[in-house]
PDB file of C-alpha atoms and ligand atoms in Angstrom:
ATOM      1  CA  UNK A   1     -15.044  -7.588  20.156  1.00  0.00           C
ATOM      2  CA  UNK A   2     -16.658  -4.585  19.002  1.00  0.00           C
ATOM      3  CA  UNK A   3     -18.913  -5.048  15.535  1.00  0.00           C
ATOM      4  CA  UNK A   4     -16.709  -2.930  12.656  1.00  0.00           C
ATOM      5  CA  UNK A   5     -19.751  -2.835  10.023  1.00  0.00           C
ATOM      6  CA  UNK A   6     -18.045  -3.046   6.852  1.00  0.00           C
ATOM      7  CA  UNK A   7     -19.889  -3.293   3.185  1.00  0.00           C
ATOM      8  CA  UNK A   8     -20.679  -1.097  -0.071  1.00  0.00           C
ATOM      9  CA  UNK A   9     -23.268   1.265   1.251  1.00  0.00           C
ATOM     10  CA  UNK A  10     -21.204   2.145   4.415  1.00  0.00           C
ATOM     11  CA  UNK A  11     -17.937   2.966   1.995  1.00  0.00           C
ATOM     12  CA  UNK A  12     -19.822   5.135  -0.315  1.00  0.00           C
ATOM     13  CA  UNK A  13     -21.490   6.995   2.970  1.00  0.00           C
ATOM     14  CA  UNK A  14     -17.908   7.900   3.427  1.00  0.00           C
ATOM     15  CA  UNK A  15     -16.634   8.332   0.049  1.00  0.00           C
ATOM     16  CA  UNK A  16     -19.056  10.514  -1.685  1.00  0.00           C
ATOM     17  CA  UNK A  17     -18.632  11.014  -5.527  1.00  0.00           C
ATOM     18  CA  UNK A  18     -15.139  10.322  -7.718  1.00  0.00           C
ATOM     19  CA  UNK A  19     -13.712   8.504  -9.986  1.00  0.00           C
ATOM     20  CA  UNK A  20     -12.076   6.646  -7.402  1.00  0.00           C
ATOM     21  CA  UNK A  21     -14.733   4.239  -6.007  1.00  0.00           C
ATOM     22  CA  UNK A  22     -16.701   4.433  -8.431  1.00  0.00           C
ATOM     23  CA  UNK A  23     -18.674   1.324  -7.922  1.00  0.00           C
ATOM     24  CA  UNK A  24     -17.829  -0.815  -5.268  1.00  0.00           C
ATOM     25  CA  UNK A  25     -17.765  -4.578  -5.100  1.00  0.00           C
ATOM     26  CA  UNK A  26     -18.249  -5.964  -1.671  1.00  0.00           C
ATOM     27  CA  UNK A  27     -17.764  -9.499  -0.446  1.00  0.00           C
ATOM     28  CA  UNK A  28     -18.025 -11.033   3.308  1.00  0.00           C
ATOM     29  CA  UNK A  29     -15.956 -13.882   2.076  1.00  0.00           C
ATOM     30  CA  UNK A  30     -13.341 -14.143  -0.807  1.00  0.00           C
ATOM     31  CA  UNK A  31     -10.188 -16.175  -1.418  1.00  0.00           C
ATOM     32  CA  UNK A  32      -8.509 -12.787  -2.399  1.00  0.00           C
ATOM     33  CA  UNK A  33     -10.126  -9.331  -3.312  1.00  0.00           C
ATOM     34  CA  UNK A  34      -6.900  -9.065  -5.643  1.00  0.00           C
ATOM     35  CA  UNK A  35      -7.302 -12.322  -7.375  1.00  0.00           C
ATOM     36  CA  UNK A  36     -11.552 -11.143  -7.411  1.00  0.00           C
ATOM     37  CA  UNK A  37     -10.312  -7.724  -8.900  1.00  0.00           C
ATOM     38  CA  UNK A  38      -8.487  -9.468 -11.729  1.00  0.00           C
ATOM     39  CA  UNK A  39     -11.536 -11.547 -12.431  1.00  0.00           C
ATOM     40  CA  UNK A  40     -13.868  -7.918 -12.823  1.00  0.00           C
ATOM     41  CA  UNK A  41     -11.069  -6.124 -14.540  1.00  0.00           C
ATOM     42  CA  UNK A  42     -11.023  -8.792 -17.048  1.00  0.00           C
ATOM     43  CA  UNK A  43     -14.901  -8.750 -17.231  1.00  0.00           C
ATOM     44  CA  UNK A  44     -14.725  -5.523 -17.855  1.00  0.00           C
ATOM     45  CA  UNK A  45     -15.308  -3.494 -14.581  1.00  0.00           C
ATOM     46  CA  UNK A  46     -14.274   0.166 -15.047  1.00  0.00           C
ATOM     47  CA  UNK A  47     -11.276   2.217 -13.769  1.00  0.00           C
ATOM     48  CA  UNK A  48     -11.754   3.533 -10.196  1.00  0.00           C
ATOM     49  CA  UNK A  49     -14.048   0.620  -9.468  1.00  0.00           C
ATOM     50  CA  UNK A  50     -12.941  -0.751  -5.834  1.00  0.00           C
ATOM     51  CA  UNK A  51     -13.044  -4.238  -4.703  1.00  0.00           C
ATOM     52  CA  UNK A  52     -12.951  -4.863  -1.304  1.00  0.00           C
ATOM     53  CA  UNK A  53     -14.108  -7.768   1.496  1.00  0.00           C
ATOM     54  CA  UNK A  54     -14.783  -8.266   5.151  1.00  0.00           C
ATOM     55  CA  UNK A  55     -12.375 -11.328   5.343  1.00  0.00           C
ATOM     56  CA  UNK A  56     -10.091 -13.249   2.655  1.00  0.00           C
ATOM     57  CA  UNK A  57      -9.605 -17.135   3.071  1.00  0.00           C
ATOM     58  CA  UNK A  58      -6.255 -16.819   1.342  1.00  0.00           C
ATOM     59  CA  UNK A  59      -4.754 -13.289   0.927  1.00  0.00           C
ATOM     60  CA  UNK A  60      -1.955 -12.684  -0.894  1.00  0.00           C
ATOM     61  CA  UNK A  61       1.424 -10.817  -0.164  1.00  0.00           C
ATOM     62  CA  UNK A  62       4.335 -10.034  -1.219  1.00  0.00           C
ATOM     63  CA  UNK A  63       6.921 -12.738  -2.939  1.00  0.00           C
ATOM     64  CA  UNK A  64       4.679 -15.546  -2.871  1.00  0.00           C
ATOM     65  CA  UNK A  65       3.778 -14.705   1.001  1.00  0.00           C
ATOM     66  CA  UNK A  66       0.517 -15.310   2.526  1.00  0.00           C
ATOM     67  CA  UNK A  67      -1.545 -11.935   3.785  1.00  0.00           C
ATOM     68  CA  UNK A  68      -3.743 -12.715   6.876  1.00  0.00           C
ATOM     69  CA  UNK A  69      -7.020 -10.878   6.846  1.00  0.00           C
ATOM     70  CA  UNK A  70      -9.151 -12.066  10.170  1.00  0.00           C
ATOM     71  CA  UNK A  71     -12.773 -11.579  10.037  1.00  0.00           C
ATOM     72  CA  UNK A  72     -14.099  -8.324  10.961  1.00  0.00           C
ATOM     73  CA  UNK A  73     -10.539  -7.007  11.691  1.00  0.00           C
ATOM     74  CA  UNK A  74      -8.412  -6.191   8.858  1.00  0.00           C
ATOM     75  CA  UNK A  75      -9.332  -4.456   6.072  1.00  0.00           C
ATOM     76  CA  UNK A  76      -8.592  -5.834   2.708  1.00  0.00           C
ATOM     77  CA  UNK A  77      -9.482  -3.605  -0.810  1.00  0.00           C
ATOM     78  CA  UNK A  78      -8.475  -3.592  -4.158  1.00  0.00           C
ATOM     79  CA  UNK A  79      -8.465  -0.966  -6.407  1.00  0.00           C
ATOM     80  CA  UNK A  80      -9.054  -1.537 -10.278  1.00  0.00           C
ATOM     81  CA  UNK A  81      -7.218   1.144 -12.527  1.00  0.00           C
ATOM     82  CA  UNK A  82      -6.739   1.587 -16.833  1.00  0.00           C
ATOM     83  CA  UNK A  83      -4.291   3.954 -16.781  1.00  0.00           C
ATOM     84  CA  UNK A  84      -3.047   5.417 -20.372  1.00  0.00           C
ATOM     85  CA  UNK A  85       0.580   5.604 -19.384  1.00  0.00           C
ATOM     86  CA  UNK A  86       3.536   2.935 -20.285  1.00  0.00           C
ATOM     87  CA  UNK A  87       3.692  -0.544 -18.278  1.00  0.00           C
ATOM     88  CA  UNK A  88       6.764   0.238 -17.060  1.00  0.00           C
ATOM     89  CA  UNK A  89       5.519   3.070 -15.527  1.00  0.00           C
ATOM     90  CA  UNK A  90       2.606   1.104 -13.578  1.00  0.00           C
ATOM     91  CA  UNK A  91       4.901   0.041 -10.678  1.00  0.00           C
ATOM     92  CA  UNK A  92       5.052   3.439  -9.167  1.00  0.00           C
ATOM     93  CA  UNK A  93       1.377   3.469  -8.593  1.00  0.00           C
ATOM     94  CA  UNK A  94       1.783   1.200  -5.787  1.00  0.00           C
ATOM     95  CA  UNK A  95       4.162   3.955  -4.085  1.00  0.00           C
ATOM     96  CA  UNK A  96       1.335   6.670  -4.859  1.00  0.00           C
ATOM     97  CA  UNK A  97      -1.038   4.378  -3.022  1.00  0.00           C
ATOM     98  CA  UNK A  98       1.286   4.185   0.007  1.00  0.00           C
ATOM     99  CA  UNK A  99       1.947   7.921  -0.155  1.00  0.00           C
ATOM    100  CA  UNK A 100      -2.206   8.076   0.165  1.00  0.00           C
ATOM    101  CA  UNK A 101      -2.645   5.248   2.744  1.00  0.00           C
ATOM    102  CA  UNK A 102      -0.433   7.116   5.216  1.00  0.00           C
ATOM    103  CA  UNK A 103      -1.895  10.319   4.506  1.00  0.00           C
ATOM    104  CA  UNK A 104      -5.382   8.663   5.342  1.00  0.00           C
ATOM    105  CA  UNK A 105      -3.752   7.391   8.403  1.00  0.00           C
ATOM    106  CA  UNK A 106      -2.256  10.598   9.537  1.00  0.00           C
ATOM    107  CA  UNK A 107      -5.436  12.363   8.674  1.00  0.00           C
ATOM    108  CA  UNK A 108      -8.271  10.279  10.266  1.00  0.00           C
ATOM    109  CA  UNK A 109      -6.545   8.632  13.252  1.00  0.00           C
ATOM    110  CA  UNK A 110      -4.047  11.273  13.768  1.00  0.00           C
ATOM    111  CA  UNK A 111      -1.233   8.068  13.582  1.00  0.00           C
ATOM    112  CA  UNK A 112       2.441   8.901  13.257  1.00  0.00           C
ATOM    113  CA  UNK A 113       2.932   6.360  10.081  1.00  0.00           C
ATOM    114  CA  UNK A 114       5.783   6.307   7.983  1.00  0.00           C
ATOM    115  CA  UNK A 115       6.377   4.440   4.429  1.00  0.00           C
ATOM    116  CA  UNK A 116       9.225   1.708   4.332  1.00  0.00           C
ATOM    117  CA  UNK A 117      10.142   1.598   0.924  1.00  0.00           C
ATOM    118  CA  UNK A 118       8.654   0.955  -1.310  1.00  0.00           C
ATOM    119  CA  UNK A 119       5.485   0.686   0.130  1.00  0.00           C
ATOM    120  CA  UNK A 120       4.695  -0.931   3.492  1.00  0.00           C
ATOM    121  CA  UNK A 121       3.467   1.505   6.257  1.00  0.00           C
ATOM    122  CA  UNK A 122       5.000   0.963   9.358  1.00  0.00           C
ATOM    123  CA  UNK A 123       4.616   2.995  13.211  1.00  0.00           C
ATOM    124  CA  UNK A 124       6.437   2.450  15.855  1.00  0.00           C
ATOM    125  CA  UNK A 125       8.868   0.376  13.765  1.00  0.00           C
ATOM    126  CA  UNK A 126       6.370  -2.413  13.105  1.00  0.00           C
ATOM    127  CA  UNK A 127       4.246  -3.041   9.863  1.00  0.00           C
ATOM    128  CA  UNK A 128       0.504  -2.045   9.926  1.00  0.00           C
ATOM    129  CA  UNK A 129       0.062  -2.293   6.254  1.00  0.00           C
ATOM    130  CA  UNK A 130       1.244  -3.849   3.099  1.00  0.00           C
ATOM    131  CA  UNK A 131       0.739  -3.242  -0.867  1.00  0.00           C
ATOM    132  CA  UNK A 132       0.461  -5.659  -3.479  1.00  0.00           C
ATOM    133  CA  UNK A 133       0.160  -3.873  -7.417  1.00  0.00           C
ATOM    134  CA  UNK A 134      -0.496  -6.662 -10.281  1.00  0.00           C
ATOM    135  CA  UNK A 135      -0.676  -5.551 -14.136  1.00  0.00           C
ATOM    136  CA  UNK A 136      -1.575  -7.061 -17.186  1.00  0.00           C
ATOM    137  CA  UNK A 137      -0.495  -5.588 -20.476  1.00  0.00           C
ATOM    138  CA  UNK A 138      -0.081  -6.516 -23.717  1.00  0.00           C
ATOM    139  CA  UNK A 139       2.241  -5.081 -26.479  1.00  0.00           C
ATOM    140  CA  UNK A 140      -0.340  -2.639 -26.967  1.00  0.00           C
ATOM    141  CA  UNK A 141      -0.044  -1.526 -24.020  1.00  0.00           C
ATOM    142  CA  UNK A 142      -2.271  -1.921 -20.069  1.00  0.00           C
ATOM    143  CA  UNK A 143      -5.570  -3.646 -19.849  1.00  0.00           C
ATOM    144  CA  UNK A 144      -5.585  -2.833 -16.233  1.00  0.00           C
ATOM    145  CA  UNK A 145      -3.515  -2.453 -13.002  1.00  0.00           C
ATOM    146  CA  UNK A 146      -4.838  -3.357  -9.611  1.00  0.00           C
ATOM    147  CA  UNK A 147      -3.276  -2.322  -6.243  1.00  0.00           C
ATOM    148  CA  UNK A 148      -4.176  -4.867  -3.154  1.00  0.00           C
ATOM    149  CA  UNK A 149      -3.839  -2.669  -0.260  1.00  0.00           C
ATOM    150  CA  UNK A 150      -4.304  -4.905   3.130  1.00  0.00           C
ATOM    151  CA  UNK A 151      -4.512  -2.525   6.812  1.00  0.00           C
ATOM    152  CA  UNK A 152      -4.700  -4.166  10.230  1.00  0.00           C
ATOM    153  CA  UNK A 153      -7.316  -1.981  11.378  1.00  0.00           C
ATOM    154  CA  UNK A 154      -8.959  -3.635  14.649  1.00  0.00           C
ATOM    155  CA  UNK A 155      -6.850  -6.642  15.374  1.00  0.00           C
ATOM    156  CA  UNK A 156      -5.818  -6.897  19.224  1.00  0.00           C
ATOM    157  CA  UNK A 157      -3.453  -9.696  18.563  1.00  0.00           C
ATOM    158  CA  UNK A 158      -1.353 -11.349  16.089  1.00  0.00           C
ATOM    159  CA  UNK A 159      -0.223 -15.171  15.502  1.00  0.00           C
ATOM    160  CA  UNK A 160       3.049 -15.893  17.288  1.00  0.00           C
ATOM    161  CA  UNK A 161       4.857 -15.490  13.924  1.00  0.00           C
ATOM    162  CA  UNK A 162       4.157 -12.044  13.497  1.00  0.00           C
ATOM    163  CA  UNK A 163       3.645 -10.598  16.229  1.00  0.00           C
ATOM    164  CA  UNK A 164       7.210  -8.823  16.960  1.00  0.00           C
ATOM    165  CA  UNK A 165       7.032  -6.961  13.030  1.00  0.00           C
ATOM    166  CA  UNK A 166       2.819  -6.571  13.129  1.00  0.00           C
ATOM    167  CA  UNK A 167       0.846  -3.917  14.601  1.00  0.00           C
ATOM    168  CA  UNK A 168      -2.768  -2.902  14.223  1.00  0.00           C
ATOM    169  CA  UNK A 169      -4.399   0.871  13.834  1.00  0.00           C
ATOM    170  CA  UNK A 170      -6.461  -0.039  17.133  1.00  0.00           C
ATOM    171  CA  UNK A 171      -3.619  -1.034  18.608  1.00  0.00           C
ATOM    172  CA  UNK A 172      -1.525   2.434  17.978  1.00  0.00           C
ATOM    173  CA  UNK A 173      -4.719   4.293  19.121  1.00  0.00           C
ATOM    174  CA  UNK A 174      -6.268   2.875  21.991  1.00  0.00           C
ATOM    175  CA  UNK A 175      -9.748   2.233  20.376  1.00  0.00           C
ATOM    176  CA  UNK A 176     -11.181   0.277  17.581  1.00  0.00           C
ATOM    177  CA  UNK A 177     -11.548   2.703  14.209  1.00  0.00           C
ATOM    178  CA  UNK A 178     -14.121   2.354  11.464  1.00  0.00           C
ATOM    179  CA  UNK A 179     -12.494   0.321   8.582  1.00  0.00           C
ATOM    180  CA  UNK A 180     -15.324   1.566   5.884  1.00  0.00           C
ATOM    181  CA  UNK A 181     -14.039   5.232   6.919  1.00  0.00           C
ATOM    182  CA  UNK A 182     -10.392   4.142   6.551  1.00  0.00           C
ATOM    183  CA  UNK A 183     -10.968   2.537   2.864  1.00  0.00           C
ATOM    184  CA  UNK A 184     -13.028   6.036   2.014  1.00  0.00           C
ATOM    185  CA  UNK A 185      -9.759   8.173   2.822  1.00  0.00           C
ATOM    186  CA  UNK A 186      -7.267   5.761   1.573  1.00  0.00           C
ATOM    187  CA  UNK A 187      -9.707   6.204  -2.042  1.00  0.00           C
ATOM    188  CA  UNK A 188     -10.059   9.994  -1.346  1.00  0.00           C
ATOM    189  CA  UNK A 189      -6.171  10.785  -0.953  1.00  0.00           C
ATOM    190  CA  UNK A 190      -5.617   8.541  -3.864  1.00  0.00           C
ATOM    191  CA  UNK A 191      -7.608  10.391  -6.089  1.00  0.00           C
ATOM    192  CA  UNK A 192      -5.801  13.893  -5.456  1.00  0.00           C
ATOM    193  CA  UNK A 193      -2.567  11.859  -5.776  1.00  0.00           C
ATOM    194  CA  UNK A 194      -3.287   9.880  -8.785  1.00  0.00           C
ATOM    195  CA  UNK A 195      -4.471  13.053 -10.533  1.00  0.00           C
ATOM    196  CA  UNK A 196      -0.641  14.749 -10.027  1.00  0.00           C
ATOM    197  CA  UNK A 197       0.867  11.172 -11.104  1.00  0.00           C
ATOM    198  CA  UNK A 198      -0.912  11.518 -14.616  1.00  0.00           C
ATOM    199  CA  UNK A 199       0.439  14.601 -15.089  1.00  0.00           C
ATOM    200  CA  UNK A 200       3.785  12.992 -15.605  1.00  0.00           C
ATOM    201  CA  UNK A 201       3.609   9.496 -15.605  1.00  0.00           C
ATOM    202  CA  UNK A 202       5.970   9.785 -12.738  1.00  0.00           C
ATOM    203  CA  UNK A 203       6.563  10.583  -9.181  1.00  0.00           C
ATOM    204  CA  UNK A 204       7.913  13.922  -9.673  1.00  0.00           C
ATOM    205  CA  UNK A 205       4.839  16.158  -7.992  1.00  0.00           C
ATOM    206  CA  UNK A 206       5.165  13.634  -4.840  1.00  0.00           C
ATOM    207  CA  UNK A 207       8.566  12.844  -4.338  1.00  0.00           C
ATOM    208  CA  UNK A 208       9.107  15.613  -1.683  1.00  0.00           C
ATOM    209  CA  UNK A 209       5.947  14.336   0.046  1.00  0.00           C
ATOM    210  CA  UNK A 210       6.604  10.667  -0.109  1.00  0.00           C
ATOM    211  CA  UNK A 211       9.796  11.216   0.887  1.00  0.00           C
ATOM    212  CA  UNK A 212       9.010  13.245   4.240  1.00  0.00           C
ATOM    213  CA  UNK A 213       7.206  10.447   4.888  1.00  0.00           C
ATOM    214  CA  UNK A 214       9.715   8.176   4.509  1.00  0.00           C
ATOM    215  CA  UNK A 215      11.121   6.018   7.436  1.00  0.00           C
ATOM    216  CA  UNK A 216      14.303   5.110   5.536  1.00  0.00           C
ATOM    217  CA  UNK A 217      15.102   8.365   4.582  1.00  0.00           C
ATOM    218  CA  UNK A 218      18.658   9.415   6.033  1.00  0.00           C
ATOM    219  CA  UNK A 219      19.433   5.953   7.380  1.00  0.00           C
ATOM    220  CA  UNK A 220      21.561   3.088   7.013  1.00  0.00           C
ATOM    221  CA  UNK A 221      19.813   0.482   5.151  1.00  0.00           C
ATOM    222  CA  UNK A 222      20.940  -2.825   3.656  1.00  0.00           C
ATOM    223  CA  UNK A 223      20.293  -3.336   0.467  1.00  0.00           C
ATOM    224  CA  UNK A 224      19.178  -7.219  -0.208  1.00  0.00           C
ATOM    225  CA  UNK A 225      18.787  -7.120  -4.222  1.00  0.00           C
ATOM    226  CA  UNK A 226      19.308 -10.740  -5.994  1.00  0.00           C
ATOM    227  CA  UNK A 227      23.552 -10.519  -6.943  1.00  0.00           C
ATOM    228  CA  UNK A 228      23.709  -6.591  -5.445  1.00  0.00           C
ATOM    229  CA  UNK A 229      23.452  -6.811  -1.166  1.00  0.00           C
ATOM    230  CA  UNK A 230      25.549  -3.835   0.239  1.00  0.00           C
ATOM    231  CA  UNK A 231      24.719  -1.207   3.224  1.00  0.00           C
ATOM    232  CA  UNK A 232      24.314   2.427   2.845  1.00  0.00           C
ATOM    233  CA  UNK A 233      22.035   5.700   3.500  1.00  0.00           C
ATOM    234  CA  UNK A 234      19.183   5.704   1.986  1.00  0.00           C
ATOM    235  CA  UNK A 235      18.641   9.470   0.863  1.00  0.00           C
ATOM    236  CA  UNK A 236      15.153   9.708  -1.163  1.00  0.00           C
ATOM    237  CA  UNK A 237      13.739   8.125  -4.241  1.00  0.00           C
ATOM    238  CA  UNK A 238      13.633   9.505  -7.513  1.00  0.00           C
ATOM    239  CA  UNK A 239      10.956  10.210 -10.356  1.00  0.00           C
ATOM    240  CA  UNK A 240      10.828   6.375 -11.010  1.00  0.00           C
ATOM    241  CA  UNK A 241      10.052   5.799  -7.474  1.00  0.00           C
ATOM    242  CA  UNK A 242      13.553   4.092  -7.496  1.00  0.00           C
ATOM    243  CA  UNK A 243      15.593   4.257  -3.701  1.00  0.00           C
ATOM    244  CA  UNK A 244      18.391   6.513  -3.527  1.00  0.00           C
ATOM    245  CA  UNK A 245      21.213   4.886  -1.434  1.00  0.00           C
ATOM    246  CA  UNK A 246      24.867   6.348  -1.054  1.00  0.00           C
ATOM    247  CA  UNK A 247      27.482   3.830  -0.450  1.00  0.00           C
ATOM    248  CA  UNK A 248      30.732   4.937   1.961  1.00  0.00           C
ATOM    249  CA  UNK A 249      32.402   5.744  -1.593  1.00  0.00           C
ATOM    250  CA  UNK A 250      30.058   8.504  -2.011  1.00  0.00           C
ATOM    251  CA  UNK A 251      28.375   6.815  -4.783  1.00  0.00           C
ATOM    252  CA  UNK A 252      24.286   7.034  -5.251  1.00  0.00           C
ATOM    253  CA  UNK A 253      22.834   3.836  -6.475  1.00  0.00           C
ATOM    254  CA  UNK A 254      18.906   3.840  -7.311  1.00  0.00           C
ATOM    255  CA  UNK A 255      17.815   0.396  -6.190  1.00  0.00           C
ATOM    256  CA  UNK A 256      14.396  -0.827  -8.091  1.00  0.00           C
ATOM    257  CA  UNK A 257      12.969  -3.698  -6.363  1.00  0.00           C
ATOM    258  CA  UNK A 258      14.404  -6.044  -4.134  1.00  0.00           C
ATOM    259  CA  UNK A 259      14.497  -5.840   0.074  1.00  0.00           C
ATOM    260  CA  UNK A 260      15.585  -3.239   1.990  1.00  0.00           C
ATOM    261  CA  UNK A 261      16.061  -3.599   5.639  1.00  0.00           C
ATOM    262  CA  UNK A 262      16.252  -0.321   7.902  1.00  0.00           C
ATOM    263  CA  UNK A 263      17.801  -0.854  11.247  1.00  0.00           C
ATOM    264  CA  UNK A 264      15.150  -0.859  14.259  1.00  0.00           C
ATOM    265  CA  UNK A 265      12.363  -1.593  11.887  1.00  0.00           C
ATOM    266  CA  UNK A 266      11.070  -5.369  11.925  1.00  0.00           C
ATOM    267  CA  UNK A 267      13.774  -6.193  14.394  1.00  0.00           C
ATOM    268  CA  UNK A 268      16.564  -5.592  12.226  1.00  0.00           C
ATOM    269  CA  UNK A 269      19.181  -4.072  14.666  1.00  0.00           C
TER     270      UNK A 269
HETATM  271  C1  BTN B   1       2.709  -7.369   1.471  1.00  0.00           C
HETATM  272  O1  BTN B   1       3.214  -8.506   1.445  1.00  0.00           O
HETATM  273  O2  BTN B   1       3.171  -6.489   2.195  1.00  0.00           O
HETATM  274  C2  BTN B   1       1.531  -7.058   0.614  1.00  0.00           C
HETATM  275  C3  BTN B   1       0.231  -7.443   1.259  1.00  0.00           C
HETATM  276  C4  BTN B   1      -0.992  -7.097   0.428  1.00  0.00           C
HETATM  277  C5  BTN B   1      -2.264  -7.606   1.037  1.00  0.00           C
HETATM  278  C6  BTN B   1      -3.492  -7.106   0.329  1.00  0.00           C
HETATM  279  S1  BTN B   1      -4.968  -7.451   1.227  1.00  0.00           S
HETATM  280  C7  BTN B   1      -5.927  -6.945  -0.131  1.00  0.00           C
HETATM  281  C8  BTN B   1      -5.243  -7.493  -1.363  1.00  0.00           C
HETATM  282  N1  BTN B   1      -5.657  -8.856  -1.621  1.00  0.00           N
HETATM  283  C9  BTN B   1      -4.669  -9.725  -1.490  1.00  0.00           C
HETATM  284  O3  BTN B   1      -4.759 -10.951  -1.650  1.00  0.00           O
HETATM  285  N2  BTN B   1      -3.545  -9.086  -1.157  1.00  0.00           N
HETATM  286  C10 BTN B   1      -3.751  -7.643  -1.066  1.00  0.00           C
END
C-alpha cells in the first residue's frame, strides 16, 4: 500500500492559522483519540485544540459500537471545543461537523457525499464516515465538548461484517487521498461553520445547507426511536437539528435521537 504520512507538522502544513487546530496532538497509537481528548480537555487543553492519531486500538462508535481505525488507513481526529452556549444546545455541534466533513469531501476530492441524519456521511448509499460528540457539563454550565469524527480515507477493503454498509474515500475515487489534507479541510469548513452556529446557538444559518445535503431529505424513512417506530418522509430538520418527518396523516413530528433508516442506504430496501 501506498505510505499516507500522517502527523502534527503535516496537518498544520495544510491548516494554516485558526482557532480551529490550534495545537494539535498527534499519536501513532491510541486506544481512542476521543477518550485521549477527554483526558487533555480535562487537563486543560484549549478550545480548537485537535486530537488526532494514525491508528486507534479500540475506537469508539456510536451506542456502545466499536469504530475500526486500520493503521495508516482511516483517519481518526478529535476536536476539543468550550463553547459558551447551553448543554442542551451542544448536540447540534455534531451536525455542524457533518455539515463541514461533507463540504471537505465535496471540496477536496470532488465526492458526491451526502449526510444521513444526523450525522454519518454516506456515497453511493454506503457509510464512509461516522461522528461521535461527548460533553461534560456541570450545573454551571460546559467544561468542554469533543466531536470524534472517524473517515475511511485509504482502506481497499473492509472485514466481512461491514463490508456491504462501508466504503472508503479511495475507494469512491480511484486513488489513495492525503488524510492530513482531509483533517485540514474538515477543521477549515468547521471553523466558517462554527462561527454562524455561535451566532445563534442553533442551526438556523445552516439548515438550508445541511439540508441540501441531506440524503434523507424527501424520502421515506423509518423512524426506530425507543416506544415511537413509525415510517414517513423525512422533510428537513429544524433549528434544533431535530428530523422533520410527516406521517400519512399529514402530521410533522421532529424526531431527536434515535435510528433512522432510509430505504437503499445500508441495505435497507
Ligand atoms: C459512529 O458510530 O458512526 C461514530 C464513529 C466515530 C468514530 C470516531 S474515530 C475518532 C473518534 N475516536 C473514537 O473513539 N471515536 C471517534
Amino acid at each position: 500500500m501506498k505510505t499516507d504520512t500522517l502527523n502534527a507538522s503535516e496537518i498544520k502544513r495544510y491548516l494554516g492559522s485558526g482557532e480551529i487546530g490550534c495545537q494539535i496532538y498527534f499519536a501513532e497509537e491510541i486506544d481512542s483519540t476521543n477518550t485521549w481528548a477527554k483526558q487533555l480537555a480535562a487537563e486543560g487543553a484549549p478550545s480548537g485544540s485537535l486530537v488526532c492519531a494514525n491508528m486507534q486500538t479500540a475506537g469508539k462508535g456510536r451506542r456502545g459500537r466499536n469504530w475500526a481505525s486500520p493503521k495508516g488507513e482511516s483517519l481518526c481526529m478529535t476536536l476539543i471545543l468550550r463553547p459558551e452556549i447551553l448543554p442542551q444546545n451542544a448536540s447540534s455541534l455534531t451536525l455542524v461537523m457533518g455539515l463541514s466533513t461533507a463540504q471537505a469531501l465535496r471540496n477536496l476530492l470532488g465526492l458526491d457525499v451526502q449526510i444521513k441524519w444526523p450525522n454519518d456521511i454516506v456515497i453511493s448509499g454506503k457509510k464512509l464516515c461516522g461522528i461521535l460528540t461527548e460533553m461534560s457539563a456541570t450545573m454551571t454550565g460546559i467544561d468542554y465538548v469533543i466531536i470524534g469524527v472517524g473517515i475511511n480515507v485509504n482502506q481497499m477493503t473492509f472485514s466481512d461484517e461491514i463490508k456491504d454498509i462501508a466504503t472508503s474515500a479511495a475507494l469512491e475515487k480511484g486513488e489513495y487521498v492525503s488524510r492530513a489534507q482531509i483533517a485540514a479541510e474538515v477543521m477549515k469548513q468547521f471553523e466558517i461553520n462554527y462561527h454562524e452556529f455561535l451566532k445563534t446557538s442553533d442551526l438556523s444559518g445552516l439548515r438550508e445547507a445541511y439540508d441540501e445535503m441531506m440524503v434523507n431529505r424527501g424520502r421515506v424513512v423509518k423512524v426506530l426511536s425507543p416506544g415511537n417506530e413509525f415510517m414517513g418522509t423525512a422533510v428537513g430538520t429544524n433549528e434544533k437539528g431535530e428530523l422533520l418527518v410527516e406521517k400519512d396523516n399529514g402530521e410533522i413530528e421532529a424526531i431527536y435521537a434515535g435510528e433512522v433508516s432510509v430505504r437503499g442506504i445500508y441495505g435497507y430496501v
